[in-house]
């Protein structure tokens, strides 16, 4: 007998990479091995040769096909089989995480996203707007909740795939939701975020909205302009030291505000971050760094429970929904651990 391995990889699309996949039939006596694809069709052709190597980094049960079938998340390499492809940000993240492995860093990412049916957010009227924000966050009822079937199927699929999914909730804008992955170390948390993003989009293909069209997923940071919340990817972070000391948590927050760091982080937190971090809608303005206990209007929030317990983690509220989780986690490790090593 054979099984189907769905190979997944991150492409080179700019300004925000996409996840791609294709399937391979493998004899059940074999493990998923190295494979390849045509990089000229994914914005990944480097120079003369368009062949890109797929090197598996994570294999999970396939909750969509079931049975013995697998999902195979890969990193991309050049044909020398060892040099990371220029679009492979995972490799760099792994190097930085390894350099600071003694810090035992953990990440919990809150991935927000917006469902669409055709050109409108799911549940929105064709013309005009739904009722203003206020009742949608963690709401219930067909007048306020759109897409729960996809959300629940996705949650179960993530569990079945063995991902560290921590929860889900409906968000502030109608049709917007969130799932959380973690706490997990980097780069694994990035692997899991990408797999969970793919599962969400894949499940939406098979479920129709009220207008009869299948449900698509947008990771756009500000899908609807105006008085509607954007979509972020709050990044919760701790080191071993922070998990036992409040001072270490506060120092981590301060280090993210050291000269040059706010600009550097913002520039790598996803396209359109300036449109989302306006200072309104539970955000701090992108150009003004701040941190505070329990403050959802700060760049960095120290949860009240952390202040109460005197230990824990901090939340970087700045990354966009469309961020590269390998890049975001790499930058936080680099900034916080370099500062703590001084
Ligand atoms: P919010 O109140 O901001 O909506 P969530 O409950 O959505 O918070 O997400 C908080 C996330 O923080 C969880 O997904 C969890 O994985 C993560 N987390 C909890 N403890 C730690 C820790 N010590 N280090 C890193 N992340 C953590
Ligand atoms: Mn949350
Ligand atoms: Mn949220
Ligand atoms: Mn949050």
Coordinates of C-alpha atoms and ligand atoms in Angstrom, one line a residue:
X1 CA 0.0 0.0 0.0
X2 CA 1.0 3.6 -0.5
X3 CA 0.2 6.8 1.3
X4 CA -0.1 10.4 0.1
X5 CA 2.3 13.0 1.4
X6 CA 1.2 16.6 0.9
X7 CA 4.5 18.6 0.7
X8 CA 4.2 22.2 1.8
X9 CA 6.7 25.1 1.5
X10 CA 6.9 28.8 1.8
X11 CA 7.2 30.6 -1.5
X12 CA 9.0 33.8 -2.6
X13 CA 5.9 36.0 -3.2
X14 CA 6.4 39.7 -2.2
X15 CA 5.6 41.5 -0.1
X16 CA 4.0 38.6 1.8
X17 CA 5.1 35.0 1.2
X18 CA 2.4 32.4 0.5
X19 CA 2.3 28.7 1.4
X20 CA 2.2 26.2 -1.5
X21 CA 1.8 22.5 -1.7
X22 CA 1.8 19.5 -4.0
X23 CA 1.2 15.8 -3.3
X24 CA 3.4 12.7 -3.8
X25 CA 2.5 9.1 -3.5
X26 CA 4.9 7.2 -1.4
X27 CA 5.2 3.5 -0.7
X28 CA 4.4 2.7 3.0
X29 CA 7.9 1.2 3.5
X30 CA 9.4 4.7 2.8
X31 CA 9.6 8.0 4.7
X32 CA 9.0 11.3 3.0
X33 CA 12.3 12.3 1.6
X34 CA 13.9 15.2 -0.4
X35 CA 11.8 16.5 -3.3
X36 CA 11.8 19.6 -5.5
X37 CA 9.7 22.0 -7.6
X38 CA 9.9 24.6 -10.3
X39 CA 10.9 27.9 -8.6
X40 CA 10.1 30.0 -11.7
X41 CA 6.4 29.6 -10.8
X42 CA 6.7 30.6 -7.2
X43 CA 9.0 33.7 -7.4
X44 CA 11.9 31.5 -6.3
X45 CA 14.0 31.0 -9.4
X46 CA 17.5 32.0 -8.4
X47 CA 19.6 32.8 -11.5
X48 CA 20.0 30.2 -14.3
X49 CA 18.5 27.1 -12.6
X50 CA 14.9 27.1 -11.5
X51 CA 15.0 23.9 -9.5
X52 CA 14.5 24.4 -5.8
X53 CA 15.0 21.5 -3.3
X54 CA 12.3 20.6 -0.7
X55 CA 13.8 19.4 2.5
X56 CA 11.3 18.1 5.1
X57 CA 11.5 19.7 8.6
X58 CA 8.2 18.5 10.1
X59 CA 5.9 15.5 9.2
X60 CA 2.4 15.3 10.7
X61 CA -0.7 13.1 10.2
X62 CA -2.8 14.7 7.4
X63 CA -6.1 15.6 9.1
X64 CA -7.7 16.4 5.7
X65 CA -7.1 13.1 4.0
X66 CA -6.9 11.0 7.2
X67 CA -5.6 7.4 7.2
X68 CA -1.9 7.0 6.9
X69 CA -1.5 10.2 4.8
X70 CA 0.9 12.9 5.9
X71 CA 1.6 16.6 5.7
X72 CA 5.3 17.3 5.1
X73 CA 6.4 20.9 5.8
X74 CA 9.6 21.6 4.1
X75 CA 12.3 24.3 4.0
X76 CA 13.7 25.3 0.6
X77 CA 17.4 24.7 -0.4
X78 CA 19.5 25.3 -3.5
X79 CA 20.4 22.3 -5.6
X80 CA 23.7 21.8 -3.6
X81 CA 21.3 20.4 -1.1
X82 CA 22.7 22.5 1.8
X83 CA 22.6 26.2 1.0
X84 CA 19.2 27.7 2.1
X85 CA 17.3 29.3 -0.7
X86 CA 17.4 33.1 -0.4
X87 CA 13.7 33.1 0.5
X88 CA 14.2 30.5 3.3
X89 CA 14.0 32.7 6.5
X90 CA 13.6 29.6 8.6
X91 CA 17.3 28.7 8.3
X92 CA 18.4 32.0 9.7
X93 CA 15.9 31.8 12.5
X94 CA 17.2 28.3 13.4
X95 CA 20.8 29.7 13.5
X96 CA 19.8 32.5 15.9
X97 CA 17.7 30.2 18.1
X98 CA 20.6 27.8 18.3
X99 CA 23.0 30.6 19.2
X100 CA 20.9 31.5 22.2
X101 CA 19.6 28.0 23.0
X102 CA 20.7 28.4 26.6
X103 CA 17.9 31.0 27.0
X104 CA 15.3 28.4 26.3
X105 CA 13.0 30.8 24.5
X106 CA 9.3 30.1 24.0
X107 CA 6.8 31.8 21.8
X108 CA 3.0 31.9 21.7
X109 CA 1.6 33.5 18.6
X110 CA -2.0 34.8 18.3
X111 CA -2.8 34.6 14.6
X112 CA -5.6 36.8 13.5
X113 CA -7.3 36.5 10.1
X114 CA -10.4 37.6 8.2
X115 CA -12.8 35.3 6.3
X116 CA -13.9 36.4 2.9
X117 CA -16.7 35.2 0.7
X118 CA -16.0 36.7 -2.8
X119 CA -14.8 40.3 -2.4
X120 CA -16.5 41.0 1.0
X121 CA -15.7 39.8 4.5
X122 CA -17.8 36.8 5.4
X123 CA -21.2 37.7 6.6
X124 CA -21.0 41.3 5.4
X125 CA -23.7 42.8 3.1
X126 CA -22.8 43.4 -0.6
X127 CA -23.4 47.1 -0.1
X128 CA -22.7 49.0 3.1
X129 CA -21.5 47.7 6.4
X130 CA -22.6 45.4 9.2
X131 CA -23.4 46.8 12.6
X132 CA -20.4 48.7 14.1
X133 CA -17.9 46.8 16.3
X134 CA -18.8 46.0 19.8
X135 CA -20.6 42.7 19.9
X136 CA -18.5 40.4 17.7
X137 CA -15.5 39.7 19.9
X138 CA -16.1 36.2 21.5
X139 CA -19.8 36.6 20.4
X140 CA -22.5 34.1 19.8
X141 CA -25.5 34.1 17.4
X142 CA -26.1 34.1 13.7
X143 CA -26.3 37.9 13.6
X144 CA -22.8 38.3 14.9
X145 CA -20.8 35.1 14.2
X146 CA -19.7 34.2 10.7
X147 CA -17.6 31.1 9.8
X148 CA -17.7 29.1 13.0
X149 CA -17.9 25.8 11.1
X150 CA -14.6 26.5 9.5
X151 CA -13.1 27.6 12.8
X152 CA -14.2 24.5 14.6
X153 CA -13.0 22.1 11.8
X154 CA -9.7 24.0 11.8
X155 CA -9.2 23.7 15.5
X156 CA -9.8 19.9 15.4
X157 CA -7.6 19.5 12.4
X158 CA -4.7 21.3 14.2
X159 CA -5.2 19.0 17.2
X160 CA -5.3 15.9 14.9
X161 CA -2.1 17.1 13.1
X162 CA -0.4 17.3 16.5
X163 CA 0.1 21.1 16.5
X164 CA 0.4 23.0 19.7
X165 CA -2.8 25.0 19.1
X166 CA -3.8 26.7 22.4
X167 CA -7.2 28.1 21.5
X168 CA -9.5 30.1 19.2
X169 CA -11.7 33.2 19.5
X170 CA -13.9 35.4 17.4
X171 CA -12.4 38.8 17.0
X172 CA -13.5 42.5 17.2
X173 CA -14.4 42.9 13.5
X174 CA -17.2 40.9 12.0
X175 CA -15.8 37.9 10.1
X176 CA -12.4 38.1 11.9
X177 CA -11.0 35.3 14.1
X178 CA -7.9 34.3 15.9
X179 CA -6.1 31.0 16.7
X180 CA -3.1 30.7 19.1
X181 CA -0.1 28.4 18.7
X182 CA 2.3 27.8 21.6
X183 CA 4.1 28.1 23.8
X184 CA 6.7 26.5 21.5
X185 CA 10.4 27.2 20.7
X186 CA 11.5 28.8 17.4
X187 CA 11.7 27.9 14.6
X188 CA 9.1 25.2 15.4
X189 CA 6.5 27.8 16.3
X190 CA 6.9 29.2 12.8
X191 CA 6.5 25.7 11.3
X192 CA 3.3 25.3 13.2
X193 CA 1.9 28.7 12.3
X194 CA 2.5 28.0 8.6
X195 CA 0.9 24.5 8.8
X196 CA -2.1 26.0 10.7
X197 CA -2.5 28.8 8.1
X198 CA -2.5 26.2 5.3
X199 CA -5.1 24.0 7.1
X200 CA -7.3 27.0 7.6
X201 CA -7.2 28.0 3.9
X202 CA -7.6 24.3 2.8
X203 CA -10.7 23.7 5.0
X204 CA -12.3 27.0 3.8
X205 CA -12.1 25.6 0.2
X206 CA -14.7 23.0 1.1
X207 CA -17.2 25.1 3.1
X208 CA -19.6 27.6 1.5
X209 CA -20.8 31.0 3.0
X210 CA -24.4 32.3 2.9
X211 CA -23.9 33.6 -0.7
X212 CA -23.0 30.1 -1.9
X213 CA -19.3 30.8 -2.5
X214 CA -16.4 28.9 -0.7
X215 CA -14.8 30.7 2.2
X216 CA -11.3 32.2 1.7
X217 CA -8.9 33.5 4.3
X218 CA -7.1 36.9 4.3
X219 CA -4.1 37.6 6.4
X220 CA -4.1 41.2 5.3
X221 CA -3.2 43.5 8.2
X222 CA -6.0 46.0 7.5
X223 CA -8.5 44.3 5.3
X224 CA -11.1 47.0 5.7
X225 CA -10.0 50.6 6.0
X226 CA -11.7 53.0 8.5
X227 CA -13.1 52.2 11.9
X228 CA -12.5 48.5 11.8
X229 CA -9.8 46.5 13.7
X230 CA -6.8 45.3 11.8
X231 CA -5.5 41.8 12.0
X232 CA -2.3 41.2 14.0
X233 CA -0.1 38.4 15.2
X234 CA 0.6 39.3 18.8
X235 CA 3.8 37.5 19.7
X236 CA 4.1 36.3 23.4
X237 CA 7.6 35.6 24.4
X238 CA 9.6 34.3 27.3
X239 CA 13.1 33.1 28.3
X240 CA 13.8 30.7 31.1
X241 CA 14.9 33.7 33.2
X242 CA 11.6 35.6 32.5
X243 CA 9.6 32.5 33.5
X244 CA 11.0 33.0 37.0
X245 CA 11.7 36.7 37.3
X246 CA 9.6 39.9 36.7
X247 CA 12.7 42.0 36.4
X248 CA 13.8 39.8 33.5
X249 CA 10.4 40.4 31.9
X250 CA 10.7 44.2 32.3
X251 CA 14.3 44.1 31.0
X252 CA 13.1 42.2 27.9
X253 CA 10.4 44.8 27.3
X254 CA 13.0 47.6 27.7
X255 CA 15.5 46.0 25.4
X256 CA 12.9 46.1 22.5
X257 CA 12.9 49.9 23.0
X258 CA 16.7 50.4 22.8
X259 CA 17.8 53.0 20.2
X260 CA 17.3 51.7 16.6
X261 CA 15.4 48.6 17.7
X262 CA 11.7 49.8 17.3
X263 CA 12.4 50.9 13.7
X264 CA 14.2 47.6 12.9
X265 CA 11.4 45.4 14.3
X266 CA 8.6 47.4 12.7
X267 CA 10.3 47.1 9.3
X268 CA 10.2 43.3 9.6
X269 CA 6.8 42.8 11.2
X270 CA 4.8 42.5 8.0
X271 CA 3.6 44.7 5.1
X272 CA 1.3 47.5 5.9
X273 CA 2.2 47.6 9.6
X274 CA 2.0 51.4 9.6
X275 CA -1.6 51.2 8.4
X276 CA -2.5 48.9 11.3
X277 CA -0.5 50.4 14.1
X278 CA -2.3 53.8 14.1
X279 CA -2.7 54.3 17.8
X280 CA -6.4 53.4 17.6
X281 CA -8.1 50.0 17.8
X282 CA -6.0 48.6 20.6
X283 CA -2.7 49.4 19.0
X284 CA 0.2 51.7 19.8
X285 CA 1.4 54.0 17.0
X286 CA 4.1 52.3 15.0
X287 CA 6.5 55.3 15.4
X288 CA 6.1 55.5 19.2
X289 CA 7.5 52.6 21.3
X290 CA 6.0 51.9 24.7
X291 CA 5.5 49.1 27.2
X292 CA 3.1 48.8 30.0
X293 CA 1.5 46.4 32.4
X294 CA -1.9 45.3 31.2
X295 CA -1.9 48.0 28.5
X296 CA -3.4 47.0 25.2
X297 CA -2.5 50.4 23.8
X298 CA 1.2 49.8 24.3
X299 CA 3.7 48.3 21.8
X300 CA 4.7 45.7 24.4
X301 CA 2.2 44.5 27.1
X302 CA 3.2 42.8 30.3
X303 CA 0.0 40.8 31.2
X304 CA -1.4 41.7 34.6
X305 CA -1.1 38.0 35.7
X306 CA 2.7 38.3 35.0
X307 CA 2.9 41.4 37.2
X308 CA 0.9 39.6 39.9
X309 CA 2.9 36.4 39.8
X310 CA 6.2 38.2 39.5
X311 CA 7.2 36.1 36.5
X312 CA 6.1 34.9 33.1
X313 CA 6.3 36.5 29.6
X314 CA 5.7 39.6 27.6
X315 CA 3.5 40.3 24.5
X316 CA 4.8 42.1 21.5
X317 CA 1.6 43.5 20.0
X318 CA 3.2 44.9 16.9
X319 CA 3.5 42.0 14.4
X320 CA 1.0 41.9 11.6
X321 CA -1.3 38.9 10.7
X322 CA 0.7 38.7 7.4
X323 CA 4.1 38.6 9.2
X324 CA 6.8 36.0 8.6
X325 CA 6.8 34.1 12.0
X326 CA 10.4 32.9 11.4
X327 CA 11.6 36.5 11.0
X328 CA 9.6 37.9 13.9
X329 CA 10.8 35.2 16.3
X330 CA 14.4 35.5 15.1
X331 CA 14.4 39.3 15.7
X332 CA 12.9 39.1 19.2
X333 CA 15.4 36.4 20.2
X334 CA 18.3 38.4 18.8
X335 CA 17.3 41.7 20.4
X336 CA 16.2 40.4 23.8
X337 CA 19.0 37.8 24.3
X338 CA 21.8 40.0 23.0
X339 CA 20.7 42.6 25.5
X340 CA 20.4 40.1 28.3
X341 CA 23.9 38.8 27.5
X342 CA 25.6 42.1 28.0
Ligands
LIG1 P1 -4.6 37.8 24.7 O1 -5.1 38.1 26.1 O2 -3.5 38.7 24.3 O3 -5.7 37.7 23.7 P2 -4.1 34.9 24.2 O4 -4.7 34.0 25.3 O5 -4.8 35.0 22.9 O6 -3.8 36.3 24.9 O7 -2.6 34.4 23.9 C1 -1.6 34.3 24.9 C2 -0.6 33.3 24.4 O8 0.5 33.4 25.2 C3 -1.0 31.9 24.4 O9 -1.3 31.4 23.2 C4 0.1 31.1 25.0 O10 0.6 30.2 24.1 C5 1.2 32.2 25.2 N1 2.0 32.0 26.4 C6 1.6 31.7 27.6 N2 2.7 31.6 28.5 C7 3.8 31.9 27.7 C8 5.2 31.9 28.0 N3 5.7 31.7 29.2 N4 6.0 32.2 27.0 C9 5.5 32.4 25.8 N5 4.3 32.4 25.4 C10 3.4 32.2 26.4
LIG2 MN1 -5.6 36.6 21.9
LIG3 MN1 -6.7 39.0 19.1
LIG4 MN1 -2.9 39.4 22.5

